[in-house]
Coordinates of C-alpha atoms in Angstrom, one line a residue:
M1 CA 70.5 -80.4 -133.8
P2 CA 67.2 -82.5 -133.9
R3 CA 64.8 -82.1 -131.0
P4 CA 64.4 -85.2 -128.9
D5 CA 61.2 -87.1 -129.4
P6 CA 59.9 -88.1 -126.0
G7 CA 57.1 -90.0 -127.5
L8 CA 59.4 -92.3 -129.4
S9 CA 61.4 -93.0 -126.2
Q10 CA 58.2 -93.6 -124.2
G11 CA 56.9 -95.9 -126.9
W12 CA 60.1 -98.0 -126.8
C13 CA 59.9 -98.2 -123.0
A14 CA 56.3 -99.4 -123.2
L15 CA 57.1 -102.0 -125.8
S16 CA 60.1 -103.2 -123.8
A17 CA 58.0 -103.4 -120.7
L18 CA 55.3 -105.4 -122.5
H19 CA 57.8 -107.8 -123.9
G20 CA 59.4 -108.3 -120.5
R21 CA 56.1 -108.8 -118.7
I22 CA 55.0 -111.4 -121.3
E23 CA 58.3 -113.3 -121.4
A24 CA 58.5 -113.4 -117.6
H25 CA 55.0 -114.7 -117.2
I26 CA 55.4 -117.4 -119.9
E27 CA 58.8 -118.4 -118.4
R28 CA 57.3 -119.0 -115.0
A29 CA 54.5 -121.1 -116.5
L30 CA 56.7 -123.2 -118.8
Q31 CA 59.3 -123.8 -116.0
A32 CA 56.6 -124.8 -113.5
E33 CA 54.7 -127.1 -115.8
H34 CA 57.3 -128.5 -118.1
A35 CA 60.8 -127.6 -116.9
L36 CA 61.2 -125.6 -120.1
S37 CA 62.5 -122.1 -120.6
V38 CA 60.9 -119.6 -123.1
R39 CA 64.0 -119.9 -125.2
E40 CA 64.0 -123.7 -125.2
F41 CA 60.3 -123.6 -126.2
S42 CA 61.1 -121.1 -129.0
V43 CA 63.9 -123.3 -130.4
L44 CA 61.7 -126.4 -130.3
D45 CA 58.8 -124.5 -131.9
V46 CA 61.0 -123.0 -134.7
L47 CA 62.7 -126.4 -135.5
S48 CA 59.4 -128.2 -135.4
E49 CA 58.4 -126.2 -138.5
Q50 CA 61.2 -127.6 -140.6
H51 CA 60.5 -129.7 -143.6
D52 CA 62.6 -131.9 -146.0
G53 CA 62.2 -129.7 -149.1
D54 CA 64.5 -127.0 -150.4
G55 CA 65.4 -124.6 -147.6
G56 CA 63.4 -126.7 -145.2
H57 CA 66.1 -127.0 -142.5
F58 CA 67.6 -124.2 -140.5
R59 CA 71.3 -123.7 -140.3
M60 CA 72.5 -122.5 -136.9
H61 CA 72.7 -118.8 -138.0
Q62 CA 69.1 -119.0 -139.2
L63 CA 68.0 -120.5 -136.0
S64 CA 69.9 -117.8 -134.1
D65 CA 68.1 -115.1 -136.1
A66 CA 64.7 -116.8 -135.6
V67 CA 65.0 -117.0 -131.8
V68 CA 66.9 -113.7 -131.4
L69 CA 70.0 -115.1 -129.7
S70 CA 73.7 -114.9 -130.6
Q71 CA 75.1 -117.9 -132.4
S72 CA 77.1 -119.0 -129.4
A73 CA 74.1 -118.8 -127.1
T74 CA 72.0 -120.7 -129.7
T75 CA 74.7 -123.4 -129.9
R76 CA 74.8 -123.8 -126.1
L77 CA 71.0 -124.0 -126.0
V78 CA 70.9 -126.6 -128.8
N79 CA 73.5 -128.6 -126.9
R80 CA 71.4 -128.6 -123.7
L81 CA 68.3 -129.7 -125.6
E82 CA 70.3 -132.4 -127.4
E83 CA 71.6 -133.6 -124.0
R84 CA 68.0 -133.8 -122.8
G85 CA 67.1 -136.0 -125.8
L86 CA 64.8 -133.3 -127.3
L87 CA 66.9 -132.6 -130.4
T88 CA 69.3 -134.5 -132.6
R89 CA 71.9 -133.2 -135.0
Y90 CA 73.3 -134.7 -138.3
L91 CA 75.5 -133.7 -141.2
C92 CA 73.8 -132.2 -144.3
A93 CA 74.1 -134.7 -147.1
D94 CA 74.8 -132.0 -149.7
D95 CA 77.3 -130.0 -147.7
R96 CA 79.3 -131.9 -145.1
R97 CA 80.1 -128.6 -143.3
G98 CA 76.4 -128.1 -142.6
I99 CA 74.8 -129.5 -139.5
Y100 CA 71.1 -129.8 -139.3
T101 CA 69.1 -130.1 -136.1
N102 CA 65.8 -132.0 -135.8
V103 CA 63.3 -132.3 -133.0
T104 CA 63.1 -135.8 -131.6
D105 CA 59.8 -137.6 -130.8
A106 CA 60.4 -136.7 -127.1
G107 CA 60.9 -133.0 -128.2
H108 CA 57.7 -133.0 -130.2
A109 CA 55.8 -134.6 -127.3
L110 CA 57.2 -131.9 -124.9
L111 CA 56.4 -129.1 -127.3
S112 CA 52.8 -130.5 -127.8
A113 CA 52.3 -130.6 -124.0
A114 CA 53.9 -127.2 -123.5
R115 CA 52.0 -125.3 -126.3
P116 CA 48.7 -124.9 -124.4
T117 CA 50.7 -123.7 -121.3
N118 CA 52.5 -121.2 -123.5
D119 CA 49.3 -120.0 -125.1
A120 CA 47.4 -119.7 -121.9
A121 CA 50.3 -117.8 -120.2
L122 CA 50.5 -115.5 -123.2
R123 CA 46.7 -114.7 -123.0
E124 CA 47.0 -114.1 -119.2
A125 CA 50.0 -111.8 -119.7
L126 CA 48.2 -109.8 -122.4
E127 CA 45.0 -109.5 -120.3
S128 CA 47.1 -108.3 -117.3
A129 CA 49.1 -105.8 -119.4
E130 CA 46.0 -104.5 -121.0
E131 CA 44.9 -103.1 -117.7
R132 CA 47.8 -100.7 -117.7
T133 CA 47.0 -97.5 -119.7
E134 CA 50.5 -97.2 -121.3
L135 CA 50.4 -100.9 -122.5
A136 CA 46.8 -101.2 -123.6
P137 CA 47.5 -99.8 -127.2
L138 CA 50.3 -102.2 -127.6
V139 CA 48.2 -105.2 -126.5
R140 CA 45.6 -104.2 -129.0
A141 CA 48.2 -104.0 -131.7
V142 CA 49.5 -107.5 -130.8
R143 CA 46.0 -108.9 -130.9
A144 CA 45.4 -107.3 -134.3
L145 CA 48.4 -109.0 -135.9
R146 CA 47.6 -111.9 -138.2
P147 CA 50.1 -114.2 -139.9
T148 CA 50.6 -113.4 -143.5
A149 CA 50.1 -116.3 -145.9

């Protein structure tokens, strides 16, 4: 029988704690300033990156994967955002079974207003987490990440 690896478990706990701290801090800031949840921000952010070319629009399962929610939770979230006038849906011209979701002008305006709040809250949460010995290496790793082109 393999020996348990306490380092692996501790690392996972630290990563989970970092994620939870960051998400909670951003959630409070977005709710207070923009009446927007972290998940709502994520959906608007992901959908704002769509384009009209091949593969430019997300299907619901792709959106679910991108925001790490179940398809049913993503559908409920999209419904709420659509009711608020932040998203609109339409049928795919090539495949009538496909439904695309676009960010409305109001959604883009809210996303633009909320982005600085999100970014500031993220920086604050990382600075706070970095003060904890067990989280500091993870914060350094997050800061070292750069998008691949």
